PDB file of C-alpha atoms in Angstrom:
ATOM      1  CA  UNK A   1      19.959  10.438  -3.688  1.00  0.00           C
ATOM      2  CA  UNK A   2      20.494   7.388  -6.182  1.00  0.00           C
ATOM      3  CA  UNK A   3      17.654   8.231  -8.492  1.00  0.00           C
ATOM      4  CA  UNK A   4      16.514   5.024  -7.681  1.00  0.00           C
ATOM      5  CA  UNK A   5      13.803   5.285  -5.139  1.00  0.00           C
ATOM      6  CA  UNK A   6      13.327   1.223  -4.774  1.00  0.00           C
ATOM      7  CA  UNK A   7      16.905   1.063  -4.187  1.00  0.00           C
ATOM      8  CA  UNK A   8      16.938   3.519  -1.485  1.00  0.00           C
ATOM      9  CA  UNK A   9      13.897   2.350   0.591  1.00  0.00           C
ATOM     10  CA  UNK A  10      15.657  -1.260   0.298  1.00  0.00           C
ATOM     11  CA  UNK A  11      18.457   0.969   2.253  1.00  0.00           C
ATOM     12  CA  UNK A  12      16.576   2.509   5.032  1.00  0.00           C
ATOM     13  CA  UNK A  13      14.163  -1.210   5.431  1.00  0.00           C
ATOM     14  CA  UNK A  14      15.279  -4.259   3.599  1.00  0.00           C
ATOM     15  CA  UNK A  15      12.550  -6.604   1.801  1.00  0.00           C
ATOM     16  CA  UNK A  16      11.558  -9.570   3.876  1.00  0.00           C
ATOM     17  CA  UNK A  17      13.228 -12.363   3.737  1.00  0.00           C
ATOM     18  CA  UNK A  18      10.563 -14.236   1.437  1.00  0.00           C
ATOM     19  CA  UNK A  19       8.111 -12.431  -0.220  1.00  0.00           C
ATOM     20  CA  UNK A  20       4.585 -14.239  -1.491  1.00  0.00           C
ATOM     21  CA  UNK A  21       2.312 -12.320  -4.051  1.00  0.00           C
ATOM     22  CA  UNK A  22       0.213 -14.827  -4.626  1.00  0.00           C
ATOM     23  CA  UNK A  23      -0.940 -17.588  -7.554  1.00  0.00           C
ATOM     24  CA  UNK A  24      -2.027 -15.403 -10.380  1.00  0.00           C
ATOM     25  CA  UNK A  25       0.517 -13.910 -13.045  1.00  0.00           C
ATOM     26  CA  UNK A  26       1.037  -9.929 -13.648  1.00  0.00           C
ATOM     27  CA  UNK A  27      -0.344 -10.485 -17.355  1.00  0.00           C
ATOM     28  CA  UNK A  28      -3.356 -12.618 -15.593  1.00  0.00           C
ATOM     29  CA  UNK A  29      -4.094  -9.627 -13.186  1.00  0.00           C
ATOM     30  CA  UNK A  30      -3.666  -6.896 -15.675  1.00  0.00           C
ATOM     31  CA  UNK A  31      -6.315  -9.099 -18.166  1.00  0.00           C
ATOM     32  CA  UNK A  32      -8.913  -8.864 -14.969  1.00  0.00           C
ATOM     33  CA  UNK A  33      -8.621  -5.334 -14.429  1.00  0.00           C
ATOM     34  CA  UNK A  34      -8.629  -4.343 -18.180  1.00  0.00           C
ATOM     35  CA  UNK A  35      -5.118  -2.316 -17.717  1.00  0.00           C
ATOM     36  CA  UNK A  36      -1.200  -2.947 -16.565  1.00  0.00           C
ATOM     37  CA  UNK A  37       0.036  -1.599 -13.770  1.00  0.00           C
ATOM     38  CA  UNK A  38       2.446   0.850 -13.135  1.00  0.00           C
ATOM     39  CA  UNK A  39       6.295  -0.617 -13.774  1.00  0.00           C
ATOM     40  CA  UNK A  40       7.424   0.556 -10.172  1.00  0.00           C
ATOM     41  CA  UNK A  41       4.518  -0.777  -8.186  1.00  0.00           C
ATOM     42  CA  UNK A  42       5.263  -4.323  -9.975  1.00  0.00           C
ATOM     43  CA  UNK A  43       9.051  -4.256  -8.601  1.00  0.00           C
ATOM     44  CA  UNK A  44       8.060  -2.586  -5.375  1.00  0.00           C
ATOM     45  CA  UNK A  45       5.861  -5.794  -4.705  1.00  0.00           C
ATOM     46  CA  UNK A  46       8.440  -8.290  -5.674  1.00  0.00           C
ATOM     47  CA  UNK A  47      10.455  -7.037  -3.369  1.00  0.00           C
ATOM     48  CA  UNK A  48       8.277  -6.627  -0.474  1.00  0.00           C
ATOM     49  CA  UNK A  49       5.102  -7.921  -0.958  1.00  0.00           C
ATOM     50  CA  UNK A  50       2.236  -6.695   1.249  1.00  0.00           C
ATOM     51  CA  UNK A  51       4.905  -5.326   3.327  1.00  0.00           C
ATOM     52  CA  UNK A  52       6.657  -2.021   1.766  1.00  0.00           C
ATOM     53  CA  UNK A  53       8.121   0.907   4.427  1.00  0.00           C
ATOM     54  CA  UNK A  54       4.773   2.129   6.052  1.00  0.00           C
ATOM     55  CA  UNK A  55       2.845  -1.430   5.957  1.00  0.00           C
ATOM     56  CA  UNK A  56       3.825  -2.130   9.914  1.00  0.00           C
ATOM     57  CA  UNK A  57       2.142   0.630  10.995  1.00  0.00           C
ATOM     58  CA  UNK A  58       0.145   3.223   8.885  1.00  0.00           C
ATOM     59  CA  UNK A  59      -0.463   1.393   4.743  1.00  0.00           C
ATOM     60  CA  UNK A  60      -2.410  -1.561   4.280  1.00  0.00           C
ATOM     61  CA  UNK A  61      -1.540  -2.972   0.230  1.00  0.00           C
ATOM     62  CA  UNK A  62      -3.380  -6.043  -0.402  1.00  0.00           C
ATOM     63  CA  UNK A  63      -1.266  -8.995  -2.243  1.00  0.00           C
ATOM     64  CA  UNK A  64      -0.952  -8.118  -5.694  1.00  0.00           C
ATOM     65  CA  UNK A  65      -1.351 -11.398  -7.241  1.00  0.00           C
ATOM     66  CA  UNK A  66      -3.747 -13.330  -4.615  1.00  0.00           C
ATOM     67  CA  UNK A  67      -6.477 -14.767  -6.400  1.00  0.00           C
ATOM     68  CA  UNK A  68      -8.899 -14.039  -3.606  1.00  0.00           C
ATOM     69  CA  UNK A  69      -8.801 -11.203  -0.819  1.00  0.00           C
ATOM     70  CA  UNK A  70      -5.949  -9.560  -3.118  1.00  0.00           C
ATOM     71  CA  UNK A  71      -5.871  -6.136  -5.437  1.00  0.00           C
ATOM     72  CA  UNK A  72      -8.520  -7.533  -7.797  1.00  0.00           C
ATOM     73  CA  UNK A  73     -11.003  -8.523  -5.077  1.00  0.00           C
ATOM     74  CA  UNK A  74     -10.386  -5.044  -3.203  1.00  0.00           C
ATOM     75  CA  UNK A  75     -11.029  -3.266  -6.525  1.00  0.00           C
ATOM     76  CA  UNK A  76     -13.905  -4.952  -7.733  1.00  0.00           C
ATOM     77  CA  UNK A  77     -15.381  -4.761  -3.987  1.00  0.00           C
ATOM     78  CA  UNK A  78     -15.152  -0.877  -3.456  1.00  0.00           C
ATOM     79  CA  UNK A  79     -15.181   0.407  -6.821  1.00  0.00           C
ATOM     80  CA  UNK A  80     -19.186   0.469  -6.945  1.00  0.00           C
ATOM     81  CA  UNK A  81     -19.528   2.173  -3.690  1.00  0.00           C
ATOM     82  CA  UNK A  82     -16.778   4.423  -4.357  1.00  0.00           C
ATOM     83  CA  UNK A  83     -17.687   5.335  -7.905  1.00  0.00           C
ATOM     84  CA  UNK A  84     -21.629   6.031  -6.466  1.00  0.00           C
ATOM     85  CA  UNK A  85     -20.359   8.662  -3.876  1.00  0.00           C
ATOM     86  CA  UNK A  86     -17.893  10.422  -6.195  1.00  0.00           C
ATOM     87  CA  UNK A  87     -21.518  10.643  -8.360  1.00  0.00           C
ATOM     88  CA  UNK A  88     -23.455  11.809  -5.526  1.00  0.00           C
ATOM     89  CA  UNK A  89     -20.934  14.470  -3.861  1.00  0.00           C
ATOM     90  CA  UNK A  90     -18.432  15.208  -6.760  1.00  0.00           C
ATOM     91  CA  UNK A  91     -17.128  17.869  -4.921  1.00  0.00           C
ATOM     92  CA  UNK A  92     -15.779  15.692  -1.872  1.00  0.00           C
ATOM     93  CA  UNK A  93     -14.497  12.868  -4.745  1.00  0.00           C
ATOM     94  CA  UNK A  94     -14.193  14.997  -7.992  1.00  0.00           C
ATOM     95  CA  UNK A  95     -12.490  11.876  -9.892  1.00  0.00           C
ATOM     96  CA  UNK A  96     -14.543   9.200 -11.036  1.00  0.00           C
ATOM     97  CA  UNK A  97     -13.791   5.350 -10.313  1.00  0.00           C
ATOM     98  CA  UNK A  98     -11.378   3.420 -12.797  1.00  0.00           C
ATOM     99  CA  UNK A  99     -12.706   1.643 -15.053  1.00  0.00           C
ATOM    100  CA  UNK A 100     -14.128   5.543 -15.816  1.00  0.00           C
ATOM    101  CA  UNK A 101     -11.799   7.770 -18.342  1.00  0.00           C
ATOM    102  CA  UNK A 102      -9.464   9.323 -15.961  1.00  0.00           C
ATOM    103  CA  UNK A 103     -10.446   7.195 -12.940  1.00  0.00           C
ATOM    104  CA  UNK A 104      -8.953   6.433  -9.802  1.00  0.00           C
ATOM    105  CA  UNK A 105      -7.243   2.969  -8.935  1.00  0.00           C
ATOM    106  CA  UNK A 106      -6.288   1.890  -5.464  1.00  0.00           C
ATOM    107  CA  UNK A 107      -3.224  -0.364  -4.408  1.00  0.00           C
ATOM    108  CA  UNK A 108      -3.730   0.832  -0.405  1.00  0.00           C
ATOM    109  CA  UNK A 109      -5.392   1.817   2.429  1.00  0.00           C
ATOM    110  CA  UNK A 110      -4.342   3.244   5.848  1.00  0.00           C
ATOM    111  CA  UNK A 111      -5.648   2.226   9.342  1.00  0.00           C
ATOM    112  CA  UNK A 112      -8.195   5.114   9.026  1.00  0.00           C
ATOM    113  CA  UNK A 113      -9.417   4.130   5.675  1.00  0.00           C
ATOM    114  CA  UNK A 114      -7.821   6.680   3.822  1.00  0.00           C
ATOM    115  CA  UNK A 115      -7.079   5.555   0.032  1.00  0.00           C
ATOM    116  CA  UNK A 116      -3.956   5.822  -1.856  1.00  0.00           C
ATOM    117  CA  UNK A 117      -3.523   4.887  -5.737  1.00  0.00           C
ATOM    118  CA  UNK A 118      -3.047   6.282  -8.921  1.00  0.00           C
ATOM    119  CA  UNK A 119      -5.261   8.427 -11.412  1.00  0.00           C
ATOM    120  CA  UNK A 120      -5.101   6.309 -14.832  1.00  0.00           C
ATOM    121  CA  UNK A 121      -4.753   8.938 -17.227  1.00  0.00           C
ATOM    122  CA  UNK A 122      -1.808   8.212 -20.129  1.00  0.00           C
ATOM    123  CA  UNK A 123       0.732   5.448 -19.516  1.00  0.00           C
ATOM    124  CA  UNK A 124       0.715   3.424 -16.372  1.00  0.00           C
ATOM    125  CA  UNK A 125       4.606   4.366 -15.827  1.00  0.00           C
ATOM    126  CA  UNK A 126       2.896   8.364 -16.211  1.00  0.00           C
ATOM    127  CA  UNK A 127       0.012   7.972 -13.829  1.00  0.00           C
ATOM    128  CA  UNK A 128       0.080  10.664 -11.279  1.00  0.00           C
ATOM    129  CA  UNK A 129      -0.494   9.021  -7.317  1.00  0.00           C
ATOM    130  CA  UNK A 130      -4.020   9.973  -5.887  1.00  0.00           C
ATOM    131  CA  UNK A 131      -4.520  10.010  -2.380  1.00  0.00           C
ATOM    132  CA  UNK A 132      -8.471  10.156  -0.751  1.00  0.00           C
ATOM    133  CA  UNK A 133      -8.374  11.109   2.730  1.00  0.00           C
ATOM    134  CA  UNK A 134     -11.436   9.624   4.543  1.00  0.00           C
ATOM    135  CA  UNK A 135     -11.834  12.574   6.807  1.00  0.00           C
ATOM    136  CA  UNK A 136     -11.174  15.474   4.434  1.00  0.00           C
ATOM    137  CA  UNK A 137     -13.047  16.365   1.133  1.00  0.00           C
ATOM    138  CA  UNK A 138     -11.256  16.494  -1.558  1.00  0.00           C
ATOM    139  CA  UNK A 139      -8.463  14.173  -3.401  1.00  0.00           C
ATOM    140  CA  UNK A 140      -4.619  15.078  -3.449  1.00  0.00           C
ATOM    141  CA  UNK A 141      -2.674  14.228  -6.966  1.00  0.00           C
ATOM    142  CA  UNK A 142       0.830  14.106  -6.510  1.00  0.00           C
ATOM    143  CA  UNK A 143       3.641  13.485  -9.552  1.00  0.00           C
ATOM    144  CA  UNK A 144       4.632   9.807  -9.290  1.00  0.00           C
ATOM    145  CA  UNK A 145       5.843   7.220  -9.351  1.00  0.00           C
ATOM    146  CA  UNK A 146       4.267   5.370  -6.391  1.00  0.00           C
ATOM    147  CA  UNK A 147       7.645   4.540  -5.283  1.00  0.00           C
ATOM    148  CA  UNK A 148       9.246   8.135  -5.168  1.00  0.00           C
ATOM    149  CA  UNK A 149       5.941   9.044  -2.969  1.00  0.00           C
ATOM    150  CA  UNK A 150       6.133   6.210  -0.419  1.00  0.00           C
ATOM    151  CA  UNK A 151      10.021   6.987  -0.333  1.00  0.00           C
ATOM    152  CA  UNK A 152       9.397  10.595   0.355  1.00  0.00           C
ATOM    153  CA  UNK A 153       6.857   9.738   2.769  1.00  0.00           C
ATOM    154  CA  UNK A 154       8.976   7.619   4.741  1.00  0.00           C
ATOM    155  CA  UNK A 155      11.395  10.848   4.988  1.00  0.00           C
ATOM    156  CA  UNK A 156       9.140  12.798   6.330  1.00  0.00           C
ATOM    157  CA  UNK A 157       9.132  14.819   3.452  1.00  0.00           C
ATOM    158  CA  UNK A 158       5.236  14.258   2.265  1.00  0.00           C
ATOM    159  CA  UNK A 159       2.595  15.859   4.139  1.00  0.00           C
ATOM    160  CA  UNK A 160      -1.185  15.547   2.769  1.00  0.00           C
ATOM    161  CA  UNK A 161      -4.136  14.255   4.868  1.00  0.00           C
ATOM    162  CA  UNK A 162      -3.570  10.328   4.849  1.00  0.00           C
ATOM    163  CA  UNK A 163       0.030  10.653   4.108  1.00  0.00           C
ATOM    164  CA  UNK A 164       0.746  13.348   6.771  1.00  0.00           C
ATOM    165  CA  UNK A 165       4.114  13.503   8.286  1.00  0.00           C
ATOM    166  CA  UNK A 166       3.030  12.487  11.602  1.00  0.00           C
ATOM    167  CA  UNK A 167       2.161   9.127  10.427  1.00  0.00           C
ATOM    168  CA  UNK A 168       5.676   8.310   8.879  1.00  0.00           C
ATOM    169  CA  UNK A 169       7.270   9.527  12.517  1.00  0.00           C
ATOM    170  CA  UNK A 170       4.784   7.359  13.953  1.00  0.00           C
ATOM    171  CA  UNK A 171       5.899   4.175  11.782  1.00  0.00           C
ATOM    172  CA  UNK A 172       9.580   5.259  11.469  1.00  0.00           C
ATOM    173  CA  UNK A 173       9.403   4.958  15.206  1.00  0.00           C
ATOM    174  CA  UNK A 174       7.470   1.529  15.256  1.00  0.00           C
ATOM    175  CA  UNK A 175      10.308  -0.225  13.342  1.00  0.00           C
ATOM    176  CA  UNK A 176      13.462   1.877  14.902  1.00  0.00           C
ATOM    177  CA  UNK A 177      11.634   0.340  18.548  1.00  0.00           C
ATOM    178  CA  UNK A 178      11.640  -3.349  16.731  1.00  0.00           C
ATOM    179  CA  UNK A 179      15.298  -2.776  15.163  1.00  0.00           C
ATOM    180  CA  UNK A 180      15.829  -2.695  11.125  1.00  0.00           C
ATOM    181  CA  UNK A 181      17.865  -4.870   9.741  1.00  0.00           C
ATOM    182  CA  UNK A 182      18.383  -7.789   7.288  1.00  0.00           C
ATOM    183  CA  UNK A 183      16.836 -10.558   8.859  1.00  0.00           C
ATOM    184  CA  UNK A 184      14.418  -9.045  10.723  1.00  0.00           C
ATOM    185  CA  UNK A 185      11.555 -10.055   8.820  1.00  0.00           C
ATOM    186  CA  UNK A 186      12.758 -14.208   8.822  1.00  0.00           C
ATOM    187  CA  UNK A 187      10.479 -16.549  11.140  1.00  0.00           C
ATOM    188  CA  UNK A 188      12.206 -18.109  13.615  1.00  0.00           C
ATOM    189  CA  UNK A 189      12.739 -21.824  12.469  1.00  0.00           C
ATOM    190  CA  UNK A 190      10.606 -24.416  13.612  1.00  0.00           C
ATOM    191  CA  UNK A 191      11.226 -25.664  16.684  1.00  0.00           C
ATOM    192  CA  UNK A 192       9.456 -27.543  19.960  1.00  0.00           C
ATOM    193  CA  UNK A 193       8.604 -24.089  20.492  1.00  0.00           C
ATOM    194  CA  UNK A 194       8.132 -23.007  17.333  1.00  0.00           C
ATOM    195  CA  UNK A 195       3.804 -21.674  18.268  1.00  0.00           C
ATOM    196  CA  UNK A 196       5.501 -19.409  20.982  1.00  0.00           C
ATOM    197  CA  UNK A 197       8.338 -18.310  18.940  1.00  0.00           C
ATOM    198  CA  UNK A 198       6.148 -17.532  15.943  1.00  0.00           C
ATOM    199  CA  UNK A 199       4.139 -15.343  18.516  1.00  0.00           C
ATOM    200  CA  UNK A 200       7.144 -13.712  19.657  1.00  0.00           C
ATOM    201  CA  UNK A 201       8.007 -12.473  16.541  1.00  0.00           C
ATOM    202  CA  UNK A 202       4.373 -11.350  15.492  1.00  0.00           C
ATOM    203  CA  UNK A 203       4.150  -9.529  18.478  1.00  0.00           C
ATOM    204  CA  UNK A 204       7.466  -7.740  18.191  1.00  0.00           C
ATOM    205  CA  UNK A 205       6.458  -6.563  14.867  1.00  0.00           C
ATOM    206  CA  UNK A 206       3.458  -4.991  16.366  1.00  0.00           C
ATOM    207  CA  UNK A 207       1.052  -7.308  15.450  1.00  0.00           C
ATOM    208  CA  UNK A 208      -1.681  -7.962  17.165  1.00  0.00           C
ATOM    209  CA  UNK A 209      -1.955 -11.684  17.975  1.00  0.00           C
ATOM    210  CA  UNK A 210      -4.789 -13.741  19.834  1.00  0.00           C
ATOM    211  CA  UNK A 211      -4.040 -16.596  21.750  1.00  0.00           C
ATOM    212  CA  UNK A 212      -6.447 -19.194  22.242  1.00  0.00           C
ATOM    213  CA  UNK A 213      -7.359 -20.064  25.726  1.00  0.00           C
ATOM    214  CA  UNK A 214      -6.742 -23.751  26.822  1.00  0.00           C
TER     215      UNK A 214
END
Protein backbone atom coordinates (compact mmCIF):
# COMPACT_ATOMS: atom_id res chain seq x y z
CA UNK A 1 0.00 0.00 0.00
CA UNK A 2 1.20 3.66 -0.98
CA UNK A 3 -1.42 5.50 1.00
CA UNK A 4 -2.26 6.90 -2.10
CA UNK A 5 -5.27 5.18 -3.45
CA UNK A 6 -5.30 7.32 -6.95
CA UNK A 7 -1.83 6.34 -7.34
CA UNK A 8 -2.42 2.76 -6.96
CA UNK A 9 -5.53 2.29 -9.20
CA UNK A 10 -3.33 4.32 -11.90
CA UNK A 11 -1.08 0.99 -11.18
CA UNK A 12 -3.46 -1.80 -11.63
CA UNK A 13 -5.44 0.45 -14.92
CA UNK A 14 -3.75 3.48 -16.27
CA UNK A 15 -5.94 6.74 -17.17
CA UNK A 16 -6.82 6.96 -20.81
CA UNK A 17 -4.82 8.41 -22.94
CA UNK A 18 -6.94 11.78 -23.16
CA UNK A 19 -9.37 12.47 -20.79
CA UNK A 20 -12.47 15.13 -21.58
CA UNK A 21 -14.62 16.45 -18.58
CA UNK A 22 -16.32 18.71 -20.31
CA UNK A 23 -16.77 22.84 -20.84
CA UNK A 24 -17.75 24.02 -17.43
CA UNK A 25 -15.10 24.85 -14.59
CA UNK A 26 -14.99 22.94 -11.01
CA UNK A 27 -15.83 26.45 -9.31
CA UNK A 28 -18.75 26.79 -12.14
CA UNK A 29 -20.13 23.27 -11.17
CA UNK A 30 -19.73 23.60 -7.48
CA UNK A 31 -21.77 27.31 -7.86
CA UNK A 32 -24.75 25.06 -9.62
CA UNK A 33 -24.95 22.54 -7.08
CA UNK A 34 -24.62 24.96 -4.07
CA UNK A 35 -21.46 22.82 -2.62
CA UNK A 36 -17.67 21.61 -3.71
CA UNK A 37 -16.95 18.39 -4.24
CA UNK A 38 -14.95 16.05 -2.58
CA UNK A 39 -10.90 16.76 -3.30
CA UNK A 40 -10.37 13.02 -4.45
CA UNK A 41 -13.32 12.70 -6.77
CA UNK A 42 -11.94 16.05 -8.56
CA UNK A 43 -8.39 14.27 -9.22
CA UNK A 44 -9.96 10.90 -9.80
CA UNK A 45 -11.83 12.59 -12.84
CA UNK A 46 -8.87 14.37 -14.22
CA UNK A 47 -7.32 11.47 -14.52
CA UNK A 48 -9.87 9.29 -15.95
CA UNK A 49 -12.78 10.96 -16.78
CA UNK A 50 -16.02 8.98 -17.17
CA UNK A 51 -13.81 6.08 -17.22
CA UNK A 52 -12.29 5.11 -13.59
CA UNK A 53 -11.52 1.05 -12.77
CA UNK A 54 -15.17 -0.39 -12.82
CA UNK A 55 -16.63 2.07 -15.68
CA UNK A 56 -16.07 -0.85 -18.56
CA UNK A 57 -18.19 -3.02 -17.01
CA UNK A 58 -20.20 -2.50 -13.72
CA UNK A 59 -20.08 1.97 -12.77
CA UNK A 60 -21.58 4.38 -14.93
CA UNK A 61 -20.06 8.28 -13.65
CA UNK A 62 -21.43 10.87 -15.80
CA UNK A 63 -18.77 13.69 -17.05
CA UNK A 64 -18.14 15.88 -14.29
CA UNK A 65 -17.95 19.08 -16.04
CA UNK A 66 -20.40 18.51 -19.20
CA UNK A 67 -22.70 21.23 -19.38
CA UNK A 68 -25.52 18.99 -20.50
CA UNK A 69 -26.10 15.11 -19.85
CA UNK A 70 -23.21 15.51 -17.10
CA UNK A 71 -23.25 15.36 -12.97
CA UNK A 72 -25.41 18.51 -12.77
CA UNK A 73 -28.07 17.33 -15.23
CA UNK A 74 -28.11 13.72 -13.51
CA UNK A 75 -28.54 15.45 -10.13
CA UNK A 76 -31.03 17.87 -10.85
CA UNK A 77 -32.97 15.03 -12.94
CA UNK A 78 -33.27 12.32 -10.12
CA UNK A 79 -33.04 14.26 -7.10
CA UNK A 80 -36.97 15.00 -7.07
CA UNK A 81 -37.92 11.48 -7.62
CA UNK A 82 -35.39 10.24 -5.35
CA UNK A 83 -35.96 12.70 -2.54
CA UNK A 84 -40.10 11.82 -2.92
CA UNK A 85 -39.49 8.02 -2.30
CA UNK A 86 -36.98 8.43 0.55
CA UNK A 87 -40.31 10.64 1.92
CA UNK A 88 -42.71 8.04 1.14
CA UNK A 89 -40.75 4.74 2.37
CA UNK A 90 -38.01 6.20 4.73
CA UNK A 91 -37.27 2.98 5.83
CA UNK A 92 -36.06 1.57 2.30
CA UNK A 93 -34.11 5.28 1.75
CA UNK A 94 -33.66 6.59 5.39
CA UNK A 95 -31.38 9.62 4.04
CA UNK A 96 -32.94 12.43 2.50
CA UNK A 97 -31.83 13.95 -1.01
CA UNK A 98 -28.92 16.64 -1.05
CA UNK A 99 -29.74 19.70 -1.18
CA UNK A 100 -31.51 18.29 2.38
CA UNK A 101 -29.17 18.62 5.73
CA UNK A 102 -27.35 15.43 5.63
CA UNK A 103 -28.43 14.41 2.11
CA UNK A 104 -27.25 12.10 -0.32
CA UNK A 105 -25.26 13.12 -3.59
CA UNK A 106 -24.62 10.81 -6.48
CA UNK A 107 -21.46 10.76 -8.85
CA UNK A 108 -22.59 6.96 -10.26
CA UNK A 109 -24.70 4.41 -11.18
CA UNK A 110 -24.25 0.68 -12.02
CA UNK A 111 -25.85 -1.30 -14.94
CA UNK A 112 -28.66 -2.29 -12.48
CA UNK A 113 -29.34 1.16 -11.33
CA UNK A 114 -27.84 0.89 -8.14
CA UNK A 115 -26.51 4.44 -6.79
CA UNK A 116 -23.23 5.26 -5.38
CA UNK A 117 -22.22 8.83 -3.84
CA UNK A 118 -21.53 10.48 -0.82
CA UNK A 119 -23.66 11.60 2.33
CA UNK A 120 -22.83 15.53 2.64
CA UNK A 121 -22.50 15.86 6.18
CA UNK A 122 -19.16 18.10 7.38
CA UNK A 123 -16.40 18.78 4.85
CA UNK A 124 -16.56 17.44 1.36
CA UNK A 125 -12.91 15.80 1.89
CA UNK A 126 -15.02 14.09 5.30
CA UNK A 127 -18.11 12.90 3.51
CA UNK A 128 -18.68 9.30 4.18
CA UNK A 129 -19.54 7.18 0.50
CA UNK A 130 -23.30 6.09 0.34
CA UNK A 131 -24.23 3.36 -1.71
CA UNK A 132 -28.34 2.64 -2.65
CA UNK A 133 -28.78 -0.70 -3.93
CA UNK A 134 -31.84 -0.77 -6.27
CA UNK A 135 -32.87 -4.22 -5.24
CA UNK A 136 -32.27 -4.11 -1.48
CA UNK A 137 -33.82 -1.68 1.14
CA UNK A 138 -31.74 0.09 2.87
CA UNK A 139 -28.48 2.43 2.16
CA UNK A 140 -24.80 1.29 3.01
CA UNK A 141 -22.35 4.26 4.44
CA UNK A 142 -18.94 3.37 4.16
CA UNK A 143 -15.72 5.68 5.52
CA UNK A 144 -14.34 7.43 2.43
CA UNK A 145 -12.83 8.77 0.40
CA UNK A 146 -14.52 7.75 -2.87
CA UNK A 147 -11.23 6.77 -4.12
CA UNK A 148 -10.10 4.33 -1.24
CA UNK A 149 -13.73 2.61 -1.89
CA UNK A 150 -13.52 2.18 -5.68
CA UNK A 151 -9.79 1.01 -5.00
CA UNK A 152 -10.92 -1.52 -2.51
CA UNK A 153 -13.62 -2.52 -4.69
CA UNK A 154 -11.52 -3.23 -7.51
CA UNK A 155 -9.55 -5.71 -5.00
CA UNK A 156 -12.17 -7.52 -4.27
CA UNK A 157 -12.07 -6.40 -0.94
CA UNK A 158 -15.69 -4.46 -0.79
CA UNK A 159 -18.72 -6.44 -0.67
CA UNK A 160 -22.23 -4.52 -0.20
CA UNK A 161 -25.25 -4.95 -2.55
CA UNK A 162 -24.22 -2.76 -5.70
CA UNK A 163 -20.62 -2.96 -4.91
CA UNK A 164 -20.56 -6.77 -4.29
CA UNK A 165 -17.45 -8.64 -4.98
CA UNK A 166 -18.80 -10.51 -7.78
CA UNK A 167 -19.11 -7.48 -9.82
CA UNK A 168 -15.36 -6.37 -9.48
CA UNK A 169 -14.38 -10.25 -10.61
CA UNK A 170 -16.75 -9.72 -13.26
CA UNK A 171 -15.00 -6.34 -14.52
CA UNK A 172 -11.47 -7.34 -13.38
CA UNK A 173 -12.07 -10.11 -15.83
CA UNK A 174 -13.57 -7.84 -18.67
CA UNK A 175 -10.33 -5.78 -18.89
CA UNK A 176 -7.66 -8.78 -18.04
CA UNK A 177 -9.73 -10.49 -21.47
CA UNK A 178 -9.06 -6.90 -23.38
CA UNK A 179 -5.33 -6.61 -21.90
CA UNK A 180 -4.32 -3.52 -19.44
CA UNK A 181 -1.88 -1.50 -20.33
CA UNK A 182 -0.72 2.05 -21.22
CA UNK A 183 -2.11 2.67 -24.42
CA UNK A 184 -4.90 0.71 -24.36
CA UNK A 185 -7.37 3.30 -24.12
CA UNK A 186 -5.69 5.50 -27.44
CA UNK A 187 -7.94 5.39 -30.76
CA UNK A 188 -6.35 4.02 -33.43
CA UNK A 189 -5.24 7.00 -35.74
CA UNK A 190 -7.18 7.95 -38.56
CA UNK A 191 -6.79 6.11 -41.37
CA UNK A 192 -8.72 4.89 -44.86
CA UNK A 193 -10.03 2.61 -42.41
CA UNK A 194 -10.24 4.58 -39.68
CA UNK A 195 -14.78 3.80 -39.26
CA UNK A 196 -13.71 0.04 -38.99
CA UNK A 197 -10.79 0.55 -36.83
CA UNK A 198 -12.68 2.86 -34.49
CA UNK A 199 -15.23 -0.12 -34.29
CA UNK A 200 -12.61 -2.48 -33.57
CA UNK A 201 -11.52 -0.86 -30.71
CA UNK A 202 -15.11 -0.06 -29.28
CA UNK A 203 -15.91 -3.45 -29.58
CA UNK A 204 -12.82 -4.82 -27.88
CA UNK A 205 -13.55 -2.68 -25.00
CA UNK A 206 -16.88 -4.28 -24.68
CA UNK A 207 -18.86 -1.80 -26.07
CA UNK A 208 -21.68 -2.32 -27.68
CA UNK A 209 -21.61 -0.77 -31.17
CA UNK A 210 -24.38 -0.58 -33.99
CA UNK A 211 -23.54 -0.59 -37.41
CA UNK A 212 -25.66 0.93 -39.85
CA UNK A 213 -26.88 -1.19 -42.63
CA UNK A 214 -25.97 -0.04 -46.24
Amino acid sequence: MTGDPLAELKDLVPPPDDVGLGSLTWEELHEALGTALPSDYAALMRAYGASPPGAQGWLRFPDPLAPRGGLLDAWRRSAPGFQRFHLKHPDACPRPMFPEPGGMLFCADTIDGDQLGWVTEGAPDEWPVVVWPRHTDGIRELPGPLTSVLLRWWRGEVDLPGLSREAAAETRAQHAEHGVGPGRWSLPEPTSGATSAIVGWAESQGLRVTRAVD
